Amino acid sequence: MPITSFGSYRATMEEFAVNWALANGELGANPLLLAGNYSRENFVSEGEALLEAMDSVSDLAAAARTAMANRESAKNALLTRARQFRGEVQGQIVDKDYLRELPAAPPISGDFDKFSQPLRAIARLWTRINANTASLQLSGPLTLAGGYTLAQFQAELDALPGLYSAMEVAEGNLGEARGNRNNRAKAIYERMLQYRKLAPARLPANSPALAALPRLSPPPGTTPPPLVVTGAWDQQLVKARLTWTASSAENLEKLQVRGCTGGSYKSENEELIGDLPADATHWEGDWGLTVPGSIASFKVYVMTTTGNENGGKAVKVVRPVT
């Protein structure tokens, strides 16, 4: 199978390992060694290390999505309370000094300072209101829906920096793991390229191993046409919905949905979401969009029996803040 993405490395490495064993059987006492006396055993070992690195990326990507969901959930909860606070103050207090101090609700997409600054201002004003309930003609300390108190608001606000920090740590770990995976993939790709060059020089023309030499790139002219995908968040389904016209590709094997968190799509950062039948024309799911305010980008790959694929243009989906 040709190398078209990180997902194709496993099958391709297996093909090279099998072919290399066949070649060594033909060569007998002089097995095929690449530059630096690099053996088939070295190749298999490096291949296993690459697969472990790929698994690590998958695990850390999931951890990063969880950290993001935790942070965004906390932000959504605080944003809701900020809006409730504004309504309570505007509905119960007539003193213009207090109304002038009333902050606007923070922008959900802002960085930590932009998001937390209005919330800190709310906590200060709330504290002042609770200290002057008599002069403001309030029956007691100001509470929000469900009896939510200033102490609860302050506790959630105090927890916010830790959630931002956890997200940064998760993204840092993921970036490091991706770098390790990329370096290992590059190194083993170079070894497979060396093997393809050396095998014809060492094996006879009628060699079974040479006749079955694995490819590293798809055959010319086999790239399937891309799908034209549209997508948006469906409030009724509470899922993203992608749609497209059925693929007309020859040798069509299946379709595959992949995604990246955020608004930009980078192939090296994409994650496998799932396979679809070849005749599928839509996909629904909440991958990367489990909380309001989340953004994810998707591609639907056309995959052929010749080992080629085409993902076309990415589609960005935003889950709105309700």
Short mmCIF file of C-alpha atoms in Angstrom, two decimals:
data_model
loop_
_atom_site.label_atom_id
_atom_site.label_comp_id
_atom_site.label_asym_id
_atom_site.label_seq_id
_atom_site.Cartn_x
_atom_site.Cartn_y
_atom_site.Cartn_z
CA MET A 1 0.00 0.00 0.00
CA PRO A 2 1.41 3.44 -0.90
CA ILE A 3 2.11 6.05 1.76
CA THR A 4 -0.65 8.67 1.56
CA SER A 5 -1.07 9.51 5.25
CA PHE A 6 0.11 8.38 8.66
CA GLY A 7 -2.71 5.85 8.62
CA SER A 8 -1.14 4.01 5.70
CA TYR A 9 2.24 3.42 7.36
CA ARG A 10 1.22 0.25 9.22
CA ALA A 11 0.16 -1.72 6.13
CA THR A 12 3.05 -0.40 4.04
CA MET A 13 5.67 -1.30 6.65
CA GLU A 14 4.19 -4.80 6.89
CA GLU A 15 4.47 -5.19 3.11
CA PHE A 16 8.13 -4.10 3.18
CA ALA A 17 8.94 -6.41 6.10
CA VAL A 18 7.38 -9.39 4.27
CA ASN A 19 9.17 -8.51 1.04
CA TRP A 20 12.47 -8.05 2.85
CA ALA A 21 12.14 -11.51 4.43
CA LEU A 22 11.48 -12.97 0.98
CA ALA A 23 14.52 -11.18 -0.43
CA ASN A 24 16.74 -12.41 2.40
CA GLY A 25 15.54 -15.94 1.73
CA GLU A 26 16.65 -15.59 -1.86
CA LEU A 27 20.01 -14.08 -0.93
CA GLY A 28 20.82 -16.77 1.65
CA ALA A 29 24.04 -16.10 3.55
CA ASN A 30 24.22 -12.48 2.37
CA PRO A 31 21.00 -10.81 3.56
CA LEU A 32 20.09 -7.40 2.24
CA LEU A 33 21.46 -4.61 4.44
CA LEU A 34 20.89 -0.91 3.93
CA ALA A 35 23.30 1.95 4.69
CA GLY A 36 24.97 1.55 8.08
CA ASN A 37 24.39 -2.22 8.15
CA TYR A 38 20.70 -1.56 8.70
CA SER A 39 18.91 -4.91 8.75
CA ARG A 40 15.35 -6.11 8.43
CA GLU A 41 15.34 -6.58 12.20
CA ASN A 42 16.24 -2.90 12.61
CA PHE A 43 13.41 -2.00 10.25
CA VAL A 44 10.84 -4.06 12.16
CA SER A 45 11.97 -2.55 15.46
CA GLU A 46 11.76 1.00 14.14
CA GLY A 47 8.37 0.22 12.66
CA GLU A 48 7.08 -0.92 16.04
CA ALA A 49 8.45 2.26 17.62
CA LEU A 50 6.64 4.35 14.99
CA LEU A 51 3.35 2.58 15.68
CA GLU A 52 3.81 3.23 19.41
CA ALA A 53 4.48 6.88 18.63
CA MET A 54 1.33 7.04 16.52
CA ASP A 55 -0.71 5.47 19.33
CA SER A 56 0.75 8.02 21.74
CA VAL A 57 -0.38 10.85 19.45
CA SER A 58 -3.89 9.41 19.36
CA ASP A 59 -4.02 9.13 23.15
CA LEU A 60 -2.66 12.63 23.73
CA ALA A 61 -4.97 14.11 21.08
CA ALA A 62 -7.91 12.63 22.97
CA ALA A 63 -6.53 14.07 26.21
CA ALA A 64 -6.21 17.48 24.58
CA ARG A 65 -9.81 17.34 23.37
CA THR A 66 -10.92 16.46 26.91
CA ALA A 67 -8.91 19.35 28.37
CA MET A 68 -10.44 21.69 25.83
CA ALA A 69 -13.95 20.46 26.59
CA ASN A 70 -13.36 20.94 30.33
CA ARG A 71 -12.12 24.48 29.79
CA GLU A 72 -14.91 25.44 27.39
CA SER A 73 -17.57 23.93 29.66
CA ALA A 74 -16.31 26.04 32.55
CA LYS A 75 -16.23 29.14 30.34
CA ASN A 76 -19.78 28.50 29.16
CA ALA A 77 -20.99 28.12 32.74
CA LEU A 78 -19.31 31.37 33.80
CA LEU A 79 -20.64 33.16 30.75
CA THR A 80 -24.17 32.05 31.63
CA ARG A 81 -23.71 33.33 35.18
CA ALA A 82 -22.31 36.63 33.89
CA ARG A 83 -25.43 37.14 31.79
CA GLN A 84 -27.66 36.22 34.72
CA PHE A 85 -25.80 38.64 36.96
CA ARG A 86 -26.34 41.48 34.52
CA GLY A 87 -30.05 40.70 34.42
CA GLU A 88 -30.33 40.58 38.21
CA VAL A 89 -28.50 43.88 38.68
CA GLN A 90 -30.44 45.66 35.95
CA GLY A 91 -33.74 44.29 37.32
CA GLN A 92 -33.19 44.91 41.03
CA ILE A 93 -30.86 47.89 41.38
CA VAL A 94 -31.61 51.46 40.34
CA ASP A 95 -28.50 53.14 41.76
CA LYS A 96 -26.68 54.49 38.70
CA ASP A 97 -23.26 54.16 40.35
CA TYR A 98 -23.72 50.39 40.44
CA LEU A 99 -25.17 50.23 36.95
CA ARG A 100 -22.23 52.17 35.54
CA GLU A 101 -19.86 49.59 37.03
CA LEU A 102 -21.77 46.66 35.49
CA PRO A 103 -19.37 44.91 33.08
CA ALA A 104 -20.42 43.47 29.75
CA ALA A 105 -20.40 39.69 29.44
CA PRO A 106 -16.98 38.44 28.32
CA PRO A 107 -16.27 37.24 24.75
CA ILE A 108 -16.39 33.45 24.75
CA SER A 109 -13.53 33.19 22.24
CA GLY A 110 -11.20 35.57 24.07
CA ASP A 111 -7.88 34.59 25.61
CA PHE A 112 -7.61 34.16 29.36
CA ASP A 113 -7.17 37.84 30.20
CA LYS A 114 -9.93 39.04 27.88
CA PHE A 115 -12.30 36.39 29.18
CA SER A 116 -11.50 36.60 32.89
CA GLN A 117 -11.18 40.37 33.30
CA PRO A 118 -14.95 41.08 33.05
CA LEU A 119 -15.61 38.15 35.38
CA ARG A 120 -13.26 39.55 38.00
CA ALA A 121 -15.05 42.88 37.67
CA ILE A 122 -18.36 41.08 38.24
CA ALA A 123 -16.97 39.45 41.39
CA ARG A 124 -15.87 42.86 42.72
CA LEU A 125 -19.24 44.46 42.00
CA TRP A 126 -21.10 41.48 43.45
CA THR A 127 -19.02 41.79 46.64
CA ARG A 128 -19.88 45.48 46.87
CA ILE A 129 -23.59 44.79 46.34
CA ASN A 130 -23.64 42.13 49.05
CA ALA A 131 -21.99 44.56 51.45
CA ASN A 132 -24.68 47.20 50.85
CA THR A 133 -27.91 45.23 50.64
CA ALA A 134 -29.72 47.52 53.06
CA SER A 135 -29.01 50.75 51.14
CA LEU A 136 -29.90 49.00 47.90
CA GLN A 137 -33.14 47.72 49.42
CA LEU A 138 -32.30 44.08 48.79
CA SER A 139 -33.68 41.37 51.05
CA GLY A 140 -30.28 39.75 51.35
CA PRO A 141 -27.08 38.87 49.42
CA LEU A 142 -27.60 38.76 45.67
CA THR A 143 -28.06 35.24 44.28
CA LEU A 144 -28.64 33.99 40.77
CA ALA A 145 -30.89 31.25 39.37
CA GLY A 146 -30.97 28.14 41.56
CA GLY A 147 -29.64 30.03 44.59
CA TYR A 148 -26.21 30.41 43.01
CA THR A 149 -24.00 32.55 45.27
CA LEU A 150 -21.01 34.82 44.98
CA ALA A 151 -18.90 32.18 46.74
CA GLN A 152 -19.78 29.63 44.05
CA PHE A 153 -19.01 32.13 41.31
CA GLN A 154 -15.65 32.97 42.89
CA ALA A 155 -14.77 29.27 43.22
CA GLU A 156 -15.48 28.65 39.54
CA LEU A 157 -13.53 31.75 38.60
CA ASP A 158 -10.56 30.65 40.75
CA ALA A 159 -10.55 27.26 38.99
CA LEU A 160 -10.35 28.81 35.52
CA PRO A 161 -6.55 29.42 35.39
CA GLY A 162 -5.94 25.74 36.14
CA LEU A 163 -8.17 24.71 33.24
CA TYR A 164 -6.31 27.03 30.88
CA SER A 165 -3.01 25.65 32.16
CA ALA A 166 -4.18 22.06 31.72
CA MET A 167 -5.09 22.84 28.14
CA GLU A 168 -1.66 24.36 27.47
CA VAL A 169 0.07 21.33 28.99
CA ALA A 170 -2.08 18.94 26.94
CA GLU A 171 -1.33 20.85 23.73
CA GLY A 172 2.37 20.90 24.56
CA ASN A 173 2.46 17.16 25.18
CA LEU A 174 0.58 16.56 21.95
CA GLY A 175 2.92 18.78 19.96
CA GLU A 176 5.95 16.94 21.33
CA ALA A 177 4.41 13.56 20.53
CA ARG A 178 3.59 14.67 16.98
CA GLY A 179 7.17 15.81 16.50
CA ASN A 180 8.47 12.43 17.64
CA ARG A 181 6.02 10.62 15.36
CA ASN A 182 6.92 12.80 12.39
CA ASN A 183 10.65 12.23 12.86
CA ARG A 184 10.21 8.48 13.14
CA ALA A 185 7.96 8.40 10.08
CA LYS A 186 10.46 10.39 8.05
CA ALA A 187 13.33 8.09 9.07
CA ILE A 188 11.49 4.88 8.24
CA TYR A 189 10.21 6.32 4.96
CA GLU A 190 13.83 6.95 3.97
CA ARG A 191 14.66 3.33 4.80
CA MET A 192 11.82 2.06 2.63
CA LEU A 193 13.05 4.34 -0.16
CA GLN A 194 16.57 2.93 0.24
CA TYR A 195 15.17 -0.60 0.11
CA ARG A 196 13.35 0.08 -3.15
CA LYS A 197 16.60 1.33 -4.67
CA LEU A 198 18.85 -1.42 -3.33
CA ALA A 199 16.60 -4.43 -3.95
CA PRO A 200 16.78 -4.18 -7.78
CA ALA A 201 20.57 -3.88 -7.53
CA ARG A 202 20.92 -7.05 -5.44
CA LEU A 203 18.17 -9.35 -6.68
CA PRO A 204 18.05 -11.13 -10.05
CA ALA A 205 15.58 -9.98 -12.69
CA ASN A 206 13.37 -13.03 -12.16
CA SER A 207 13.27 -12.59 -8.36
CA PRO A 208 9.83 -13.18 -6.75
CA ALA A 209 10.68 -10.52 -4.15
CA LEU A 210 11.51 -8.02 -6.87
CA ALA A 211 8.28 -8.80 -8.71
CA ALA A 212 6.34 -8.06 -5.50
CA LEU A 213 8.35 -4.96 -4.49
CA PRO A 214 5.97 -2.68 -2.52
CA ARG A 215 5.17 0.81 -3.73
CA LEU A 216 5.70 4.03 -1.78
CA SER A 217 3.46 6.20 -3.96
CA PRO A 218 0.17 5.50 -5.73
CA PRO A 219 0.22 4.54 -9.43
CA PRO A 220 0.02 7.57 -11.75
CA GLY A 221 -3.49 8.57 -12.75
CA THR A 222 -5.22 6.86 -9.82
CA THR A 223 -6.01 9.93 -7.69
CA PRO A 224 -9.79 9.92 -7.20
CA PRO A 225 -11.81 13.12 -7.66
CA PRO A 226 -12.52 14.89 -4.36
CA LEU A 227 -15.94 15.23 -2.84
CA VAL A 228 -17.55 18.65 -2.54
CA VAL A 229 -18.54 18.62 1.12
CA THR A 230 -20.75 21.11 2.95
CA GLY A 231 -21.35 21.10 6.67
CA ALA A 232 -22.85 22.95 9.62
CA TRP A 233 -23.98 22.44 13.19
CA ASP A 234 -27.52 21.07 13.43
CA GLN A 235 -29.21 22.35 16.58
CA GLN A 236 -31.98 19.73 16.43
CA LEU A 237 -29.58 16.80 16.07
CA VAL A 238 -27.05 18.40 18.45
CA LYS A 239 -24.44 17.21 15.98
CA ALA A 240 -22.43 18.42 13.04
CA ARG A 241 -23.84 17.26 9.71
CA LEU A 242 -21.68 16.91 6.58
CA THR A 243 -23.26 16.20 3.20
CA TRP A 244 -21.98 15.51 -0.31
CA THR A 245 -22.93 13.90 -3.61
CA ALA A 246 -22.01 10.23 -4.00
CA SER A 247 -18.44 9.68 -5.26
CA SER A 248 -17.88 8.80 -8.90
CA ALA A 249 -14.36 7.50 -8.31
CA GLU A 250 -13.17 4.31 -9.99
CA ASN A 251 -11.93 1.47 -7.78
CA LEU A 252 -13.73 3.06 -4.84
CA GLU A 253 -13.16 1.16 -1.59
CA LYS A 254 -14.64 3.39 1.13
CA LEU A 255 -14.92 6.92 2.47
CA GLN A 256 -13.21 8.12 5.62
CA VAL A 257 -13.97 11.09 7.86
CA ARG A 258 -11.00 12.82 9.50
CA GLY A 259 -10.87 15.94 11.59
CA CYS A 260 -8.80 18.63 13.28
CA THR A 261 -9.86 20.65 16.30
CA GLY A 262 -10.04 24.37 15.62
CA GLY A 263 -10.67 26.32 12.47
CA SER A 264 -7.58 25.36 10.46
CA TYR A 265 -6.91 21.96 8.91
CA LYS A 266 -3.41 20.48 8.80
CA SER A 267 -3.02 17.01 7.37
CA GLU A 268 -0.25 16.11 9.82
CA ASN A 269 -2.62 16.94 12.72
CA GLU A 270 -5.72 15.19 11.39
CA GLU A 271 -7.32 12.40 13.37
CA LEU A 272 -9.32 9.46 12.09
CA ILE A 273 -12.97 9.78 13.06
CA GLY A 274 -14.42 6.81 11.19
CA ASP A 275 -14.94 4.86 7.98
CA LEU A 276 -18.08 5.12 5.86
CA PRO A 277 -19.46 2.91 3.10
CA ALA A 278 -18.41 3.85 -0.42
CA ASP A 279 -21.92 5.03 -1.31
CA ALA A 280 -22.43 7.20 1.79
CA THR A 281 -23.59 10.79 1.22
CA HIS A 282 -23.60 12.22 4.75
CA TRP A 283 -22.03 12.02 8.20
CA GLU A 284 -23.28 13.21 11.59
CA GLY A 285 -21.34 13.47 14.83
CA ASP A 286 -20.06 15.74 17.60
CA TRP A 287 -16.35 14.92 17.33
CA GLY A 288 -14.42 17.97 18.58
CA LEU A 289 -17.72 19.79 19.19
CA THR A 290 -18.92 18.40 22.51
CA VAL A 291 -19.42 21.83 24.12
CA PRO A 292 -20.90 25.10 22.81
CA GLY A 293 -18.29 27.42 21.32
CA SER A 294 -16.17 24.56 19.96
CA ILE A 295 -14.77 24.65 16.42
CA ALA A 296 -13.66 21.66 14.36
CA SER A 297 -12.63 21.13 10.74
CA PHE A 298 -13.40 18.03 8.73
CA LYS A 299 -12.43 16.27 5.52
CA VAL A 300 -14.15 13.31 3.87
CA TYR A 301 -11.55 11.22 2.07
CA VAL A 302 -12.29 9.16 -1.02
CA MET A 303 -10.20 5.97 -0.70
CA THR A 304 -9.56 3.52 -3.53
CA THR A 305 -8.47 -0.10 -3.81
CA THR A 306 -5.26 1.13 -5.50
CA GLY A 307 -4.17 2.71 -2.21
CA ASN A 308 -4.84 6.28 -3.28
CA GLU A 309 -6.98 8.89 -1.54
CA ASN A 310 -8.20 12.46 -1.85
CA GLY A 311 -9.61 14.57 0.96
CA GLY A 312 -10.52 17.69 -1.00
CA LYS A 313 -11.22 20.91 0.87
CA ALA A 314 -11.82 21.02 4.60
CA VAL A 315 -15.13 22.15 6.07
CA LYS A 316 -15.19 24.21 9.29
CA VAL A 317 -18.06 23.69 11.70
CA VAL A 318 -18.78 25.97 14.65
CA ARG A 319 -21.04 24.88 17.50
CA PRO A 320 -22.77 28.10 18.56
CA VAL A 321 -23.00 29.34 22.10
CA THR A 322 -26.65 29.22 23.09
#
